[in-house]
Amino acid sequence: MGFNSIRIYFHWGYHSPDEGVYNFDGNRDVEYLLSLCEELGLFVLAAPGPYICAETQAGGYPGWLIAKRHLRIRHNQFMLWRTYDEEFAQYEVQWLNQILPIIAKHQITENDVTKKKGCVIGVQIDNELFERMAAILPIGLRDQMRVLAKAARDAGITVPLFSNDGFEESSWVPHPELESREGFWASSSFGLDWYGFDKYVVFAPTSNPTSWLLNTGNSINQRNEWSTKQVSNSMDRLEKTVRLFGGGARQSPLFIPELQGGWFNHYQLEHTYDAINDFYGPSYTKTIIDSALAQGVSMLNLYMVYGGTNWGSLGDPDVYTSYDYSASIREYGYMSNRGRNVRESLLFARSFDPYFTRTARVPKRTIKPSLKRTISTQRSSVGADQDVLFTFFRNFNDKGVDLFDVAVQMPEGNFTLQCFLPYRASFTAVGNYEAVNGVRLLQSTIPIHLRMVNKESNEEVWIIEPNQFGGLALEHKEVDITGNMQDDILRRDGPAAILKFEKMDGWTKLRTPSGELTLIGLTREKVSTLYAYFQDPYWNEGRNHSPAFIAWGADTIVYNSKTRSLETNYRNSDLDLHIVSFSRPADHRLVPVNRGVYHTSNIYGVELRHQQLSILPVNIVLHDWQERSANFDSFPWHHLRRLSEEGSLTFDALDYHYLSGHVLYRTTFAMPAGRVVLTLNARNRATVLVNGQVVGGHTTYSRQLFSAGAKIGPDPWFLGSRTYDITSHLHGDGPNELVILVDSFGLCRQAFIMNDVRNPRGIIKVKLSGLTEEPIWEMTGTDVRRLDNPYNSTGFPDERAVDGWTSMVAKVQREQTTYSFWLDRSQGVKHIQFKFNGLSKPFSPSMNVPLRLRLDGPFTAFVFLNDVLIARYYGNGDSPQHDFYLPDGLIQYRDNTVRMLVYTWEDGDAHVHIAGWPVDPETGNMITKHDSANPPREYMIWKDHFKM
């Protein structure tokens, strides 16, 4: 992708299933993770919380902490008001004392000659903890941040501390100039080393702030495009706004710890992440990044680059299983065109180091476009050996025109260029730059994506994206021009010699007595595969080779510095790999290009070999189908408890630590003379069973504040009741058993100024009308404190039972690769399992084919893959997701076991299917409509590596 850093959240609840228990082994091995980052040459912004948000249960706090009801979580006494809680603060310090010593060992400040280099360059304290809102409303506790910062320093953290202001609200900016003030003007403000702020600009239409108050509908389809004016209004005053905060914000690097990289999706919406991906389109994230760079931002982190999966019950009520986020890299590992566009901006920024690293805004623009709203700003490099000019082109013209003139004003004279830029697209143009051979670029109006310099031989290479309109304005001087894509005659205009191009790919050389500049032109399709390997001085003994080489032509390309090889993943459509290097690669297969459009020096190529082309489509056989019914009588039922001697019985799942999946309630009663009506108020999904059969169910959930089942913020607990007439399901001989399953969407995450983490879960109120005696309730579930992974349970005590399975092969019908069986309410709750083998011969070990589990039908299913809870399926429409990613790391070569807890509110067929991902090659969206005689190919890649 081109990033040199990664921001990593460390989730307190994942590492601490129970009070006093901390796990840092296996998949929670932080030491290994940070060592891996050092091996890869990645800097790390470590975010250990204690609060991390990230749409996870309780914002990352462990369930056992939330269950201590006397604590004020995040010091919140109620919404919009905090009162410092010393005991809660000490629990946070306890967590930091566990995680920070591990992080401390990997700081860049801890290097010495006997140790490998550390990777941690900064530590984030908490997450979106406002000190004030609207720049004036004081909602943050300074002692809260002081205690956490002191704990970090006491634990050995010596790198800069920062937090991420929820918006640019001036929270936790250091103001040393106020420390000497006394009396009325004295200030007790507390600031961190870096000021950072988050920037989310355009929300998905069904997630915008309006939807918190009004029901804006359940579908993103047929919505208007995102507003360019909203983007410019939000982004184009960042530098001025933040610098006016004064103090540390005036001098420190402009830093965005979370810059919008997509958006998440919610329960009960009709669209999937593919629709959100279409809403933002291919250019949105790149445009946001370019707009940030235009404001002088020199440190930014995209949230998210890869969203992934909310496995198990990790997610909070805002999100379902998939956390694809419509991010640059899709959930199953595919880099979308949006991600490829993002990479262009990152490669450009890194290749023009040091000129692009520190810049200042040009007070008066030197360029005047003929079309309004096509330039956001201009900046010039500061402190470098050249005053390179960067012009940030961004086409936000409301008319959607993509071709305009650019009038350039220079001391030597004026000249005019054309610029072709599609609506909503952006790129950064270079001007006033002198190449290593003395050729001076006055101004470009075509993208220069990369530059590579060899000062020893006075050679320089630019990777450009030519078009028939734009060009390069060079200072007029004698230069020998050769190649196969340029116009043979340079057009003179004032002080400029205008170089334009007839072809979109090829090469052009500009030779002078002191050296040569090679321009390599790539088409848009080839630019989308562009890669460069940068050797940052920190990781390279002080030497800077930026980049060391450039490559294009494959789906993904990554250089492994440990093996010194180029690891290449390529698709059916990828035919040739090309590499630009000033030294010949070691791999004998990489030979100088001696024909075609790239037949020039320093370019090496290889034809990519596609093996096993006849294996499509993916065909996964599901076998060994078995089932067993949930035996409620065998469960460890217990009576409800009181939280105090005077208090009433509590039904809330939190008070029993039943915080993953379901909590179950049961009562029995004799057959009454008349009707029996159940009135039930629960959060979030309630299923009613009478004598082992499902009577029905309902979901209480809302995207609006102050609504029953609110996904965020206040939830009026007294709303949301439903009634069930269960009379016809009763029998007269013996006691009747009523079981209520309540499936929680997770604890709310206590975001911003909300106080919602203890919104009720489970039954809130239940009443049985028509009985002669008050029923006695029992309950059961899974106490997550007893689990190694507290988010890996359905809540059913028998979920891992090994006995009682019987074959259901006769009940399963197969049509091609889809397996179907009948589910009805009379079957109650059951467990179903089957097996499948991973991809084997004729599949090559040098291939990778991501797999998905497809579920259809009105039923509910919690799905385990090899004992890891990977999916929550709601076929009644509570979740739009039907396709679930099967993580590559969980799939075995043979005998993979899929186990599902299933029940249904509506009789019908259940359909199960495992296959690859047939996707659009640009967006990565699933192809759902196609000619049955010509099905689309699933996404797969071949793997190879080349010694460099």
PDB file of N, CA, C and O in Angstrom, residues 38 53 80 153 208 252 326 333 380 382 465 486 496 505 526 562 570 583 620 622 661 713 749 771 781 934:
ATOM      1  N   GLU A  38       9.012  -4.787  13.255  1.00  0.00           N
ATOM      2  CA  GLU A  38      10.415  -4.411  13.105  1.00  0.00           C
ATOM      3  C   GLU A  38      11.057  -5.160  11.944  1.00  0.00           C
ATOM      4  O   GLU A  38      11.838  -4.590  11.174  1.00  0.00           O
ATOM      5  N   CYS A  53     -12.589   2.069  21.641  1.00  0.00           N
ATOM      6  CA  CYS A  53     -13.746   2.246  20.768  1.00  0.00           C
ATOM      7  C   CYS A  53     -13.768   1.161  19.688  1.00  0.00           C
ATOM      8  O   CYS A  53     -14.009   0.010  19.976  1.00  0.00           O
ATOM      9  N   LEU A  80     -22.954  13.228  29.197  1.00  0.00           N
ATOM     10  CA  LEU A  80     -22.449  14.605  29.171  1.00  0.00           C
ATOM     11  C   LEU A  80     -21.859  15.058  30.503  1.00  0.00           C
ATOM     12  O   LEU A  80     -21.530  16.245  30.646  1.00  0.00           O
ATOM     13  N   ARG A 153       4.314   6.988  31.504  1.00  0.00           N
ATOM     14  CA  ARG A 153       5.713   7.330  31.793  1.00  0.00           C
ATOM     15  C   ARG A 153       6.297   6.412  32.882  1.00  0.00           C
ATOM     16  O   ARG A 153       7.451   5.972  32.783  1.00  0.00           O
ATOM     17  N   ASN A 208     -25.439   8.792   8.882  1.00  0.00           N
ATOM     18  CA  ASN A 208     -25.092  10.175   9.188  1.00  0.00           C
ATOM     19  C   ASN A 208     -25.773  10.620  10.485  1.00  0.00           C
ATOM     20  O   ASN A 208     -26.710   9.965  10.966  1.00  0.00           O
ATOM     21  N   SER A 252       3.715  21.636  16.380  1.00  0.00           N
ATOM     22  CA  SER A 252       3.914  20.196  16.168  1.00  0.00           C
ATOM     23  C   SER A 252       3.409  19.786  14.795  1.00  0.00           C
ATOM     24  O   SER A 252       2.638  20.510  14.151  1.00  0.00           O
ATOM     25  N   SER A 326     -15.970  -1.159   3.834  1.00  0.00           N
ATOM     26  CA  SER A 326     -15.760  -0.674   2.457  1.00  0.00           C
ATOM     27  C   SER A 326     -14.360  -0.068   2.351  1.00  0.00           C
ATOM     28  O   SER A 326     -14.148   0.954   1.699  1.00  0.00           O
ATOM     29  N   GLY A 333      -9.467  -9.923   1.548  1.00  0.00           N
ATOM     30  CA  GLY A 333      -8.084  -9.676   1.167  1.00  0.00           C
ATOM     31  C   GLY A 333      -7.870  -9.052  -0.187  1.00  0.00           C
ATOM     32  O   GLY A 333      -6.721  -8.936  -0.630  1.00  0.00           O
ATOM     33  N   SER A 380       5.000  24.770  -0.860  1.00  0.00           N
ATOM     34  CA  SER A 380       6.390  24.747  -1.284  1.00  0.00           C
ATOM     35  C   SER A 380       7.235  24.093  -0.207  1.00  0.00           C
ATOM     36  O   SER A 380       6.975  24.265   0.995  1.00  0.00           O
ATOM     37  N   VAL A 382      10.138  23.189   2.439  1.00  0.00           N
ATOM     38  CA  VAL A 382      10.832  24.022   3.421  1.00  0.00           C
ATOM     39  C   VAL A 382      12.068  23.274   3.913  1.00  0.00           C
ATOM     40  O   VAL A 382      11.992  22.086   4.247  1.00  0.00           O
ATOM     41  N   GLU A 465       1.925   9.219 -15.760  1.00  0.00           N
ATOM     42  CA  GLU A 465       0.691   8.721 -16.358  1.00  0.00           C
ATOM     43  C   GLU A 465       0.253   9.716 -17.437  1.00  0.00           C
ATOM     44  O   GLU A 465      -0.496  10.653 -17.162  1.00  0.00           O
ATOM     45  N   GLN A 486       6.574  10.271 -26.805  1.00  0.00           N
ATOM     46  CA  GLN A 486       6.474  11.724 -26.749  1.00  0.00           C
ATOM     47  C   GLN A 486       6.219  12.320 -28.129  1.00  0.00           C
ATOM     48  O   GLN A 486       6.496  11.708 -29.159  1.00  0.00           O
ATOM     49  N   ALA A 496       8.926  28.287 -21.220  1.00  0.00           N
ATOM     50  CA  ALA A 496       8.734  26.845 -21.124  1.00  0.00           C
ATOM     51  C   ALA A 496       8.841  26.161 -22.473  1.00  0.00           C
ATOM     52  O   ALA A 496       8.421  26.695 -23.510  1.00  0.00           O
ATOM     53  N   ASP A 505       1.593   4.738 -22.872  1.00  0.00           N
ATOM     54  CA  ASP A 505       2.629   3.946 -22.218  1.00  0.00           C
ATOM     55  C   ASP A 505       3.840   3.874 -23.132  1.00  0.00           C
ATOM     56  O   ASP A 505       3.747   3.974 -24.351  1.00  0.00           O
ATOM     57  N   LYS A 526      -2.102  -0.104 -15.506  1.00  0.00           N
ATOM     58  CA  LYS A 526      -0.793  -0.487 -14.984  1.00  0.00           C
ATOM     59  C   LYS A 526      -0.439   0.310 -13.739  1.00  0.00           C
ATOM     60  O   LYS A 526       0.188  -0.225 -12.810  1.00  0.00           O
ATOM     61  N   LYS A 562      14.097  -9.718   4.434  1.00  0.00           N
ATOM     62  CA  LYS A 562      14.790 -10.815   5.098  1.00  0.00           C
ATOM     63  C   LYS A 562      15.311 -11.825   4.084  1.00  0.00           C
ATOM     64  O   LYS A 562      16.455 -12.289   4.178  1.00  0.00           O
ATOM     65  N   TYR A 570      -0.290 -12.726  -8.373  1.00  0.00           N
ATOM     66  CA  TYR A 570      -0.847 -12.242  -9.628  1.00  0.00           C
ATOM     67  C   TYR A 570      -2.105 -13.004 -10.008  1.00  0.00           C
ATOM     68  O   TYR A 570      -2.314 -14.156  -9.640  1.00  0.00           O
ATOM     69  N   SER A 583      20.375  -1.500 -10.700  1.00  0.00           N
ATOM     70  CA  SER A 583      21.265  -2.665 -10.715  1.00  0.00           C
ATOM     71  C   SER A 583      20.457  -3.885 -11.123  1.00  0.00           C
ATOM     72  O   SER A 583      19.254  -3.981 -10.830  1.00  0.00           O
ATOM     73  N   ILE A 620     -16.327 -27.132  -3.502  1.00  0.00           N
ATOM     74  CA  ILE A 620     -16.093 -27.641  -2.149  1.00  0.00           C
ATOM     75  C   ILE A 620     -17.209 -28.613  -1.783  1.00  0.00           C
ATOM     76  O   ILE A 620     -18.391 -28.262  -1.822  1.00  0.00           O
ATOM     77  N   LEU A 622     -19.242 -30.729   0.921  1.00  0.00           N
ATOM     78  CA  LEU A 622     -19.562 -30.755   2.349  1.00  0.00           C
ATOM     79  C   LEU A 622     -20.030 -32.151   2.709  1.00  0.00           C
ATOM     80  O   LEU A 622     -20.940 -32.688   2.078  1.00  0.00           O
ATOM     81  N   GLY A 661     -23.022 -13.900  23.048  1.00  0.00           N
ATOM     82  CA  GLY A 661     -24.131 -14.646  22.456  1.00  0.00           C
ATOM     83  C   GLY A 661     -25.393 -14.570  23.285  1.00  0.00           C
ATOM     84  O   GLY A 661     -25.876 -13.495  23.649  1.00  0.00           O
ATOM     85  N   GLY A 713     -26.036   5.343  22.773  1.00  0.00           N
ATOM     86  CA  GLY A 713     -26.710   6.348  23.574  1.00  0.00           C
ATOM     87  C   GLY A 713     -27.843   5.803  24.413  1.00  0.00           C
ATOM     88  O   GLY A 713     -28.014   4.588  24.559  1.00  0.00           O
ATOM     89  N   ARG A 749     -20.619   0.826  23.467  1.00  0.00           N
ATOM     90  CA  ARG A 749     -19.183   1.073  23.610  1.00  0.00           C
ATOM     91  C   ARG A 749     -18.806   2.343  24.362  1.00  0.00           C
ATOM     92  O   ARG A 749     -17.627   2.737  24.343  1.00  0.00           O
ATOM     93  N   LEU A 771     -51.846 -17.004  34.705  1.00  0.00           N
ATOM     94  CA  LEU A 771     -51.414 -18.043  35.640  1.00  0.00           C
ATOM     95  C   LEU A 771     -51.969 -17.756  37.025  1.00  0.00           C
ATOM     96  O   LEU A 771     -52.196 -16.603  37.412  1.00  0.00           O
ATOM     97  N   GLY A 781     -26.320 -19.621  30.963  1.00  0.00           N
ATOM     98  CA  GLY A 781     -25.548 -19.041  29.867  1.00  0.00           C
ATOM     99  C   GLY A 781     -24.103 -19.450  30.016  1.00  0.00           C
ATOM    100  O   GLY A 781     -23.792 -20.441  30.694  1.00  0.00           O
ATOM    101  N   ASN A 934     -22.400 -18.827 -18.164  1.00  0.00           N
ATOM    102  CA  ASN A 934     -21.059 -18.247 -18.150  1.00  0.00           C
ATOM    103  C   ASN A 934     -20.793 -17.605 -16.794  1.00  0.00           C
ATOM    104  O   ASN A 934     -20.723 -16.382 -16.669  1.00  0.00           O
TER     105      ASN A 934
END
